[in-house]
């Protein structure tokens, strides 16, 4: 049995579920934002010192309950969404919940589901929650990538306009992007041509990431599923390729030396999989930009013809079968 933790109507989880079930394997989606207002989530702690015999059940997107202990693999795709609060949660009189009540519902639903999975699931995590959270730190992953041997852009994180001015003089053209980002519309990478012309207060509000501009028009989106890698070449003069996909996007064979280097970085981050953004210099050198531990990949299927859903289903099924084989020994 394979489990996926994500939010309600997540296209990636649903597409992979169809692909896995089409091959006769059991696959269930656990919706992290649809715990409130339902029943089915339960956990009892027995008195056995080794924790054996602890009954646990979690609700699926289809209204069933499943025991996490029976699953071989858990795809930890999305785990942080707030609850979709129902009228029953708001009360029979229709009165809305207060901010503290909403916070309680969100925190306790998230904590209970995550805690039950941590205590009751004993298979393979794709990827482990702790590694996912750590690797999502863009500062840390840049450091790990450089330590592994990747070229990374010279980077400054600061709230000081003076430091940005000095950095611009040192490296030339500079781009700016969020350190973490925020919910809502995407915040795209931008140029910062003349930081001296901007008010110092705008820099002091919060830190931002400033990096040297890496010239070139060849962007690589690399999907690493275990030992297999599938990449797309995105050709555009734009600084950030995400707003406009009406550009040449084709399959790109991953060179063996690059594959080894990517795998080294992910291993050091504790990630079995990852979606990596690179940029090729005019001389063809790959420059590490970032890894998203659970990045989007379905959008590349119609653009490149690469069956990424099937590749990912293969990866999950093969990994789960390995875990199942080890259990039977």
mmCIF file of C-alpha atoms in Angstrom, residues 7-316:
data_model
loop_
_atom_site.group_PDB
_atom_site.id
_atom_site.type_symbol
_atom_site.label_atom_id
_atom_site.label_comp_id
_atom_site.label_asym_id
_atom_site.label_seq_id
_atom_site.Cartn_x
_atom_site.Cartn_y
_atom_site.Cartn_z
ATOM 1 C CA UNK A 7 -4.090 18.884 0.062
ATOM 2 C CA UNK A 8 -7.622 18.483 -1.322
ATOM 3 C CA UNK A 9 -7.787 18.066 -5.116
ATOM 4 C CA UNK A 10 -4.025 18.176 -5.602
ATOM 5 C CA UNK A 11 -3.593 17.378 -9.293
ATOM 6 C CA UNK A 12 -0.201 15.730 -8.821
ATOM 7 C CA UNK A 13 -1.449 13.336 -6.140
ATOM 8 C CA UNK A 14 -4.583 12.451 -8.118
ATOM 9 C CA UNK A 15 -2.685 11.846 -11.374
ATOM 10 C CA UNK A 16 -0.141 9.598 -9.658
ATOM 11 C CA UNK A 17 -2.941 7.767 -7.821
ATOM 12 C CA UNK A 18 -4.593 6.904 -11.167
ATOM 13 C CA UNK A 19 -1.267 5.751 -12.615
ATOM 14 C CA UNK A 20 -0.449 3.524 -9.631
ATOM 15 C CA UNK A 21 -3.938 2.029 -9.396
ATOM 16 C CA UNK A 22 -3.940 1.304 -13.129
ATOM 17 C CA UNK A 23 -1.141 -1.153 -12.402
ATOM 18 C CA UNK A 24 -3.089 -2.891 -9.667
ATOM 19 C CA UNK A 25 -1.348 -1.349 -6.649
ATOM 20 C CA UNK A 26 -3.151 0.192 -3.688
ATOM 21 C CA UNK A 27 -2.803 3.976 -3.360
ATOM 22 C CA UNK A 28 -4.625 6.326 -0.994
ATOM 23 C CA UNK A 29 -4.491 10.100 -0.621
ATOM 24 C CA UNK A 30 -4.575 11.622 2.853
ATOM 25 C CA UNK A 31 -5.779 15.229 2.708
ATOM 26 C CA UNK A 32 -3.952 17.357 5.246
ATOM 27 C CA UNK A 33 -6.509 20.177 4.904
ATOM 28 C CA UNK A 34 -9.648 17.998 5.229
ATOM 29 C CA UNK A 35 -9.289 16.505 8.698
ATOM 30 C CA UNK A 36 -11.684 18.910 10.419
ATOM 31 C CA UNK A 37 -15.341 17.955 10.328
ATOM 32 C CA UNK A 38 -14.669 14.297 9.568
ATOM 33 C CA UNK A 39 -14.234 11.161 11.609
ATOM 34 C CA UNK A 40 -11.796 8.359 11.080
ATOM 35 C CA UNK A 41 -8.543 9.731 12.491
ATOM 36 C CA UNK A 42 -7.669 7.813 15.628
ATOM 37 C CA UNK A 43 -4.686 6.539 17.608
ATOM 38 C CA UNK A 44 -4.468 4.498 20.814
ATOM 39 C CA UNK A 45 -1.226 4.097 22.709
ATOM 40 C CA UNK A 46 -0.877 0.648 24.216
ATOM 41 C CA UNK A 47 1.226 -0.184 27.235
ATOM 42 C CA UNK A 48 3.776 -2.244 25.314
ATOM 43 C CA UNK A 49 7.287 -0.740 25.628
ATOM 44 C CA UNK A 50 8.145 -1.408 21.984
ATOM 45 C CA UNK A 51 5.004 0.319 20.730
ATOM 46 C CA UNK A 52 3.701 -2.802 19.027
ATOM 47 C CA UNK A 53 -0.026 -3.323 18.862
ATOM 48 C CA UNK A 54 -0.750 0.411 18.685
ATOM 49 C CA UNK A 55 -3.920 0.747 16.577
ATOM 50 C CA UNK A 56 -4.034 3.785 14.325
ATOM 51 C CA UNK A 57 -6.211 4.854 11.412
ATOM 52 C CA UNK A 58 -6.270 7.892 9.152
ATOM 53 C CA UNK A 59 -9.029 9.043 6.736
ATOM 54 C CA UNK A 60 -8.517 9.004 2.974
ATOM 55 C CA UNK A 61 -9.835 11.390 0.332
ATOM 56 C CA UNK A 62 -12.476 8.792 -0.568
ATOM 57 C CA UNK A 63 -13.986 8.502 2.894
ATOM 58 C CA UNK A 64 -12.213 5.318 3.918
ATOM 59 C CA UNK A 65 -9.871 4.792 6.826
ATOM 60 C CA UNK A 66 -6.554 3.012 6.456
ATOM 61 C CA UNK A 67 -3.924 1.850 8.976
ATOM 62 C CA UNK A 68 -0.604 3.624 8.291
ATOM 63 C CA UNK A 69 1.335 0.679 9.686
ATOM 64 C CA UNK A 70 0.270 -1.446 6.719
ATOM 65 C CA UNK A 71 1.687 0.944 4.120
ATOM 66 C CA UNK A 72 5.117 0.421 2.591
ATOM 67 C CA UNK A 73 5.590 3.974 1.330
ATOM 68 C CA UNK A 74 4.402 7.447 2.254
ATOM 69 C CA UNK A 75 4.749 10.243 -0.297
ATOM 70 C CA UNK A 76 5.083 13.348 1.888
ATOM 71 C CA UNK A 77 3.998 15.761 -0.828
ATOM 72 C CA UNK A 78 2.207 18.618 0.945
ATOM 73 C CA UNK A 79 1.586 18.735 4.683
ATOM 74 C CA UNK A 80 1.109 22.347 5.797
ATOM 75 C CA UNK A 81 -2.248 23.523 4.384
ATOM 76 C CA UNK A 82 -4.864 24.959 6.739
ATOM 77 C CA UNK A 83 -8.184 23.196 7.203
ATOM 78 C CA UNK A 84 -11.145 23.725 4.919
ATOM 79 C CA UNK A 85 -13.503 24.489 7.775
ATOM 80 C CA UNK A 86 -17.076 23.285 7.230
ATOM 81 C CA UNK A 87 -20.368 24.693 8.511
ATOM 82 C CA UNK A 88 -20.452 21.931 11.121
ATOM 83 C CA UNK A 89 -17.133 23.211 12.433
ATOM 84 C CA UNK A 90 -18.476 26.759 12.520
ATOM 85 C CA UNK A 91 -21.471 25.714 14.637
ATOM 86 C CA UNK A 92 -25.135 25.033 13.957
ATOM 87 C CA UNK A 93 -25.990 28.713 14.241
ATOM 88 C CA UNK A 94 -23.577 29.532 11.430
ATOM 89 C CA UNK A 95 -21.400 31.710 13.624
ATOM 90 C CA UNK A 96 -17.814 31.874 12.451
ATOM 91 C CA UNK A 97 -14.894 30.700 14.513
ATOM 92 C CA UNK A 98 -12.628 33.237 16.144
ATOM 93 C CA UNK A 99 -8.966 33.581 15.252
ATOM 94 C CA UNK A 100 -7.833 31.566 18.286
ATOM 95 C CA UNK A 101 -10.342 28.787 17.526
ATOM 96 C CA UNK A 102 -9.249 28.630 13.886
ATOM 97 C CA UNK A 103 -5.624 28.452 15.002
ATOM 98 C CA UNK A 104 -6.485 25.628 17.418
ATOM 99 C CA UNK A 105 -8.300 23.638 14.714
ATOM 100 C CA UNK A 106 -5.483 24.078 12.200
ATOM 101 C CA UNK A 107 -2.709 23.278 14.649
ATOM 102 C CA UNK A 108 -4.387 20.271 16.247
ATOM 103 C CA UNK A 109 -5.509 18.722 12.952
ATOM 104 C CA UNK A 110 -2.023 19.178 11.496
ATOM 105 C CA UNK A 111 -0.302 17.969 14.649
ATOM 106 C CA UNK A 112 -2.528 14.937 15.138
ATOM 107 C CA UNK A 113 -2.223 13.737 11.535
ATOM 108 C CA UNK A 114 1.520 14.307 11.384
ATOM 109 C CA UNK A 115 2.099 12.770 14.796
ATOM 110 C CA UNK A 116 0.044 9.658 14.065
ATOM 111 C CA UNK A 117 1.936 9.102 10.815
ATOM 112 C CA UNK A 118 5.289 9.616 12.549
ATOM 113 C CA UNK A 119 4.389 7.110 15.266
ATOM 114 C CA UNK A 120 2.561 4.523 13.162
ATOM 115 C CA UNK A 121 4.108 4.493 9.699
ATOM 116 C CA UNK A 122 7.273 2.380 9.466
ATOM 117 C CA UNK A 123 7.993 2.267 5.751
ATOM 118 C CA UNK A 124 9.859 4.518 3.304
ATOM 119 C CA UNK A 125 9.277 8.276 3.414
ATOM 120 C CA UNK A 126 9.425 10.198 0.130
ATOM 121 C CA UNK A 127 10.865 12.327 1.570
ATOM 122 C CA UNK A 128 11.286 12.316 5.387
ATOM 123 C CA UNK A 129 9.525 15.339 6.956
ATOM 124 C CA UNK A 130 12.643 16.536 8.760
ATOM 125 C CA UNK A 131 14.770 16.361 5.606
ATOM 126 C CA UNK A 132 12.030 18.032 3.565
ATOM 127 C CA UNK A 133 11.824 20.946 5.977
ATOM 128 C CA UNK A 134 15.608 21.303 6.209
ATOM 129 C CA UNK A 135 16.131 21.100 2.457
ATOM 130 C CA UNK A 136 13.397 23.694 1.869
ATOM 131 C CA UNK A 137 15.738 26.215 3.474
ATOM 132 C CA UNK A 138 17.137 27.946 0.376
ATOM 133 C CA UNK A 139 20.123 29.293 2.281
ATOM 134 C CA UNK A 140 21.147 25.890 3.588
ATOM 135 C CA UNK A 141 20.712 24.100 0.267
ATOM 136 C CA UNK A 142 22.909 26.656 -1.522
ATOM 137 C CA UNK A 143 25.662 25.960 0.998
ATOM 138 C CA UNK A 144 25.262 22.171 0.592
ATOM 139 C CA UNK A 145 25.318 22.432 -3.222
ATOM 140 C CA UNK A 146 28.539 24.455 -3.152
ATOM 141 C CA UNK A 147 30.141 22.043 -0.677
ATOM 142 C CA UNK A 148 29.241 19.177 -3.021
ATOM 143 C CA UNK A 149 31.036 20.841 -5.926
ATOM 144 C CA UNK A 150 28.357 22.785 -7.787
ATOM 145 C CA UNK A 151 28.929 26.282 -9.007
ATOM 146 C CA UNK A 152 26.381 28.497 -7.255
ATOM 147 C CA UNK A 153 25.727 32.219 -7.778
ATOM 148 C CA UNK A 154 27.452 34.594 -5.417
ATOM 149 C CA UNK A 155 24.735 35.350 -2.904
ATOM 150 C CA UNK A 156 23.959 37.975 -0.277
ATOM 151 C CA UNK A 157 21.109 37.869 2.229
ATOM 152 C CA UNK A 158 20.671 41.150 4.022
ATOM 153 C CA UNK A 159 18.397 43.973 5.149
ATOM 154 C CA UNK A 160 21.005 46.642 4.492
ATOM 155 C CA UNK A 161 20.831 48.816 1.401
ATOM 156 C CA UNK A 162 24.495 49.691 1.801
ATOM 157 C CA UNK A 163 25.472 46.032 1.632
ATOM 158 C CA UNK A 164 23.368 45.569 -1.516
ATOM 159 C CA UNK A 165 25.033 48.609 -3.081
ATOM 160 C CA UNK A 166 28.495 47.212 -2.312
ATOM 161 C CA UNK A 167 27.474 43.768 -3.561
ATOM 162 C CA UNK A 168 26.238 45.246 -6.847
ATOM 163 C CA UNK A 169 29.545 47.015 -7.361
ATOM 164 C CA UNK A 170 31.364 43.754 -6.695
ATOM 165 C CA UNK A 171 29.419 41.326 -8.924
ATOM 166 C CA UNK A 172 27.765 43.540 -11.556
ATOM 167 C CA UNK A 173 24.147 42.835 -12.426
ATOM 168 C CA UNK A 174 22.125 41.615 -9.445
ATOM 169 C CA UNK A 175 18.778 39.878 -9.097
ATOM 170 C CA UNK A 176 16.523 39.785 -6.034
ATOM 171 C CA UNK A 177 14.108 37.121 -4.848
ATOM 172 C CA UNK A 178 12.430 36.087 -1.581
ATOM 173 C CA UNK A 179 14.293 34.066 1.009
ATOM 174 C CA UNK A 180 11.196 31.916 1.652
ATOM 175 C CA UNK A 181 8.218 33.505 -0.091
ATOM 176 C CA UNK A 182 4.563 33.719 0.857
ATOM 177 C CA UNK A 183 1.243 32.107 0.099
ATOM 178 C CA UNK A 184 -0.700 33.493 -2.811
ATOM 179 C CA UNK A 185 0.501 34.622 -6.246
ATOM 180 C CA UNK A 186 4.057 33.655 -7.149
ATOM 181 C CA UNK A 187 6.797 36.154 -6.375
ATOM 182 C CA UNK A 188 9.089 36.090 -9.373
ATOM 183 C CA UNK A 189 12.795 36.832 -9.576
ATOM 184 C CA UNK A 190 13.463 40.489 -10.451
ATOM 185 C CA UNK A 191 16.335 42.755 -11.410
ATOM 186 C CA UNK A 192 17.626 45.320 -8.959
ATOM 187 C CA UNK A 193 19.447 47.806 -11.162
ATOM 188 C CA UNK A 194 20.135 50.736 -8.818
ATOM 189 C CA UNK A 195 19.661 49.917 -5.127
ATOM 190 C CA UNK A 196 20.969 53.353 -4.169
ATOM 191 C CA UNK A 197 17.844 54.889 -5.727
ATOM 192 C CA UNK A 198 15.519 52.905 -3.427
ATOM 193 C CA UNK A 199 14.690 53.932 0.155
ATOM 194 C CA UNK A 200 16.746 52.183 2.821
ATOM 195 C CA UNK A 201 13.541 51.414 4.731
ATOM 196 C CA UNK A 202 12.335 49.125 1.952
ATOM 197 C CA UNK A 203 15.409 46.932 2.421
ATOM 198 C CA UNK A 204 15.108 46.938 6.223
ATOM 199 C CA UNK A 205 11.540 45.559 6.274
ATOM 200 C CA UNK A 206 12.777 41.981 5.880
ATOM 201 C CA UNK A 207 15.788 40.128 4.470
ATOM 202 C CA UNK A 208 15.858 39.255 0.784
ATOM 203 C CA UNK A 209 18.134 37.128 -1.385
ATOM 204 C CA UNK A 210 20.440 39.052 -3.747
ATOM 205 C CA UNK A 211 22.469 37.102 -6.286
ATOM 206 C CA UNK A 212 24.801 37.735 -9.156
ATOM 207 C CA UNK A 213 23.122 37.379 -12.534
ATOM 208 C CA UNK A 214 24.104 34.195 -14.359
ATOM 209 C CA UNK A 215 24.083 34.998 -18.096
ATOM 210 C CA UNK A 216 22.535 32.635 -20.605
ATOM 211 C CA UNK A 217 19.162 31.587 -21.989
ATOM 212 C CA UNK A 218 19.245 27.857 -21.203
ATOM 213 C CA UNK A 219 17.321 26.911 -18.059
ATOM 214 C CA UNK A 220 17.135 23.319 -16.821
ATOM 215 C CA UNK A 221 14.257 21.820 -14.838
ATOM 216 C CA UNK A 222 15.559 18.491 -13.552
ATOM 217 C CA UNK A 223 13.288 15.910 -11.923
ATOM 218 C CA UNK A 224 15.155 13.394 -9.803
ATOM 219 C CA UNK A 225 13.145 10.313 -8.806
ATOM 220 C CA UNK A 226 15.565 8.145 -6.866
ATOM 221 C CA UNK A 227 18.371 7.208 -9.251
ATOM 222 C CA UNK A 228 16.481 8.205 -12.405
ATOM 223 C CA UNK A 229 16.512 11.775 -13.721
ATOM 224 C CA UNK A 230 14.366 13.457 -16.362
ATOM 225 C CA UNK A 231 15.170 17.017 -17.384
ATOM 226 C CA UNK A 232 13.689 19.703 -19.595
ATOM 227 C CA UNK A 233 15.562 22.492 -21.378
ATOM 228 C CA UNK A 234 13.695 25.806 -21.272
ATOM 229 C CA UNK A 235 15.026 28.386 -23.724
ATOM 230 C CA UNK A 236 14.213 31.992 -22.918
ATOM 231 C CA UNK A 237 15.893 35.337 -22.454
ATOM 232 C CA UNK A 238 13.619 36.076 -19.498
ATOM 233 C CA UNK A 239 15.156 36.156 -16.054
ATOM 234 C CA UNK A 240 12.395 33.917 -14.631
ATOM 235 C CA UNK A 241 10.882 31.384 -17.042
ATOM 236 C CA UNK A 242 7.767 30.594 -14.990
ATOM 237 C CA UNK A 243 5.395 33.369 -16.148
ATOM 238 C CA UNK A 244 5.621 32.410 -19.846
ATOM 239 C CA UNK A 245 5.811 28.800 -20.997
ATOM 240 C CA UNK A 246 5.239 29.702 -24.654
ATOM 241 C CA UNK A 247 8.930 29.222 -25.338
ATOM 242 C CA UNK A 248 10.930 26.243 -26.637
ATOM 243 C CA UNK A 249 10.819 23.479 -23.985
ATOM 244 C CA UNK A 250 12.328 20.123 -24.878
ATOM 245 C CA UNK A 251 13.673 16.963 -23.268
ATOM 246 C CA UNK A 252 17.256 17.320 -22.126
ATOM 247 C CA UNK A 253 19.449 14.267 -21.482
ATOM 248 C CA UNK A 254 21.185 14.558 -18.125
ATOM 249 C CA UNK A 255 24.974 14.059 -18.432
ATOM 250 C CA UNK A 256 26.285 11.298 -16.112
ATOM 251 C CA UNK A 257 28.650 13.643 -14.238
ATOM 252 C CA UNK A 258 25.809 16.081 -13.568
ATOM 253 C CA UNK A 259 23.547 13.242 -12.431
ATOM 254 C CA UNK A 260 26.170 12.108 -9.924
ATOM 255 C CA UNK A 261 26.581 15.632 -8.600
ATOM 256 C CA UNK A 262 22.817 16.132 -8.227
ATOM 257 C CA UNK A 263 22.500 12.803 -6.441
ATOM 258 C CA UNK A 264 25.337 13.812 -4.088
ATOM 259 C CA UNK A 265 23.538 17.027 -3.127
ATOM 260 C CA UNK A 266 20.209 15.265 -2.539
ATOM 261 C CA UNK A 267 21.890 12.550 -0.492
ATOM 262 C CA UNK A 268 23.516 15.173 1.722
ATOM 263 C CA UNK A 269 20.115 16.823 2.127
ATOM 264 C CA UNK A 270 18.501 13.479 2.963
ATOM 265 C CA UNK A 271 16.149 13.620 -0.031
ATOM 266 C CA UNK A 272 15.314 10.522 -2.095
ATOM 267 C CA UNK A 273 13.759 12.812 -4.729
ATOM 268 C CA UNK A 274 13.786 16.468 -5.704
ATOM 269 C CA UNK A 275 12.978 18.937 -8.472
ATOM 270 C CA UNK A 276 16.030 21.035 -9.282
ATOM 271 C CA UNK A 277 16.418 24.316 -11.132
ATOM 272 C CA UNK A 278 19.728 24.916 -12.909
ATOM 273 C CA UNK A 279 20.992 27.396 -15.462
ATOM 274 C CA UNK A 280 23.603 26.744 -18.110
ATOM 275 C CA UNK A 281 26.222 29.421 -18.683
ATOM 276 C CA UNK A 282 27.033 30.334 -22.306
ATOM 277 C CA UNK A 283 29.922 27.883 -21.966
ATOM 278 C CA UNK A 284 27.564 25.088 -20.886
ATOM 279 C CA UNK A 285 28.477 24.947 -17.185
ATOM 280 C CA UNK A 286 25.485 24.057 -14.957
ATOM 281 C CA UNK A 287 24.860 26.512 -12.127
ATOM 282 C CA UNK A 288 22.792 25.395 -9.154
ATOM 283 C CA UNK A 289 19.829 27.660 -8.387
ATOM 284 C CA UNK A 290 17.648 25.624 -6.026
ATOM 285 C CA UNK A 291 15.896 22.354 -5.248
ATOM 286 C CA UNK A 292 12.238 22.018 -4.348
ATOM 287 C CA UNK A 293 11.846 18.792 -2.338
ATOM 288 C CA UNK A 294 8.320 18.347 -3.743
ATOM 289 C CA UNK A 295 8.293 20.526 -6.845
ATOM 290 C CA UNK A 296 5.762 20.592 -9.672
ATOM 291 C CA UNK A 297 6.493 18.374 -12.662
ATOM 292 C CA UNK A 298 3.192 17.565 -14.403
ATOM 293 C CA UNK A 299 3.238 20.769 -16.463
ATOM 294 C CA UNK A 300 6.248 19.438 -18.370
ATOM 295 C CA UNK A 301 4.425 16.365 -19.715
ATOM 296 C CA UNK A 302 2.452 18.039 -22.527
ATOM 297 C CA UNK A 303 5.359 20.363 -23.290
ATOM 298 C CA UNK A 304 8.050 17.702 -23.668
ATOM 299 C CA UNK A 305 6.154 14.456 -24.183
ATOM 300 C CA UNK A 306 8.036 12.914 -21.260
ATOM 301 C CA UNK A 307 5.609 10.666 -19.290
ATOM 302 C CA UNK A 308 6.651 11.965 -15.885
ATOM 303 C CA UNK A 309 3.534 10.679 -14.137
ATOM 304 C CA UNK A 310 4.360 7.147 -15.249
ATOM 305 C CA UNK A 311 8.015 7.579 -14.317
ATOM 306 C CA UNK A 312 7.052 8.763 -10.844
ATOM 307 C CA UNK A 313 4.534 5.933 -10.439
ATOM 308 C CA UNK A 314 7.310 3.495 -11.408
ATOM 309 C CA UNK A 315 9.542 5.018 -8.763
ATOM 310 C CA UNK A 316 6.933 4.753 -5.985
#
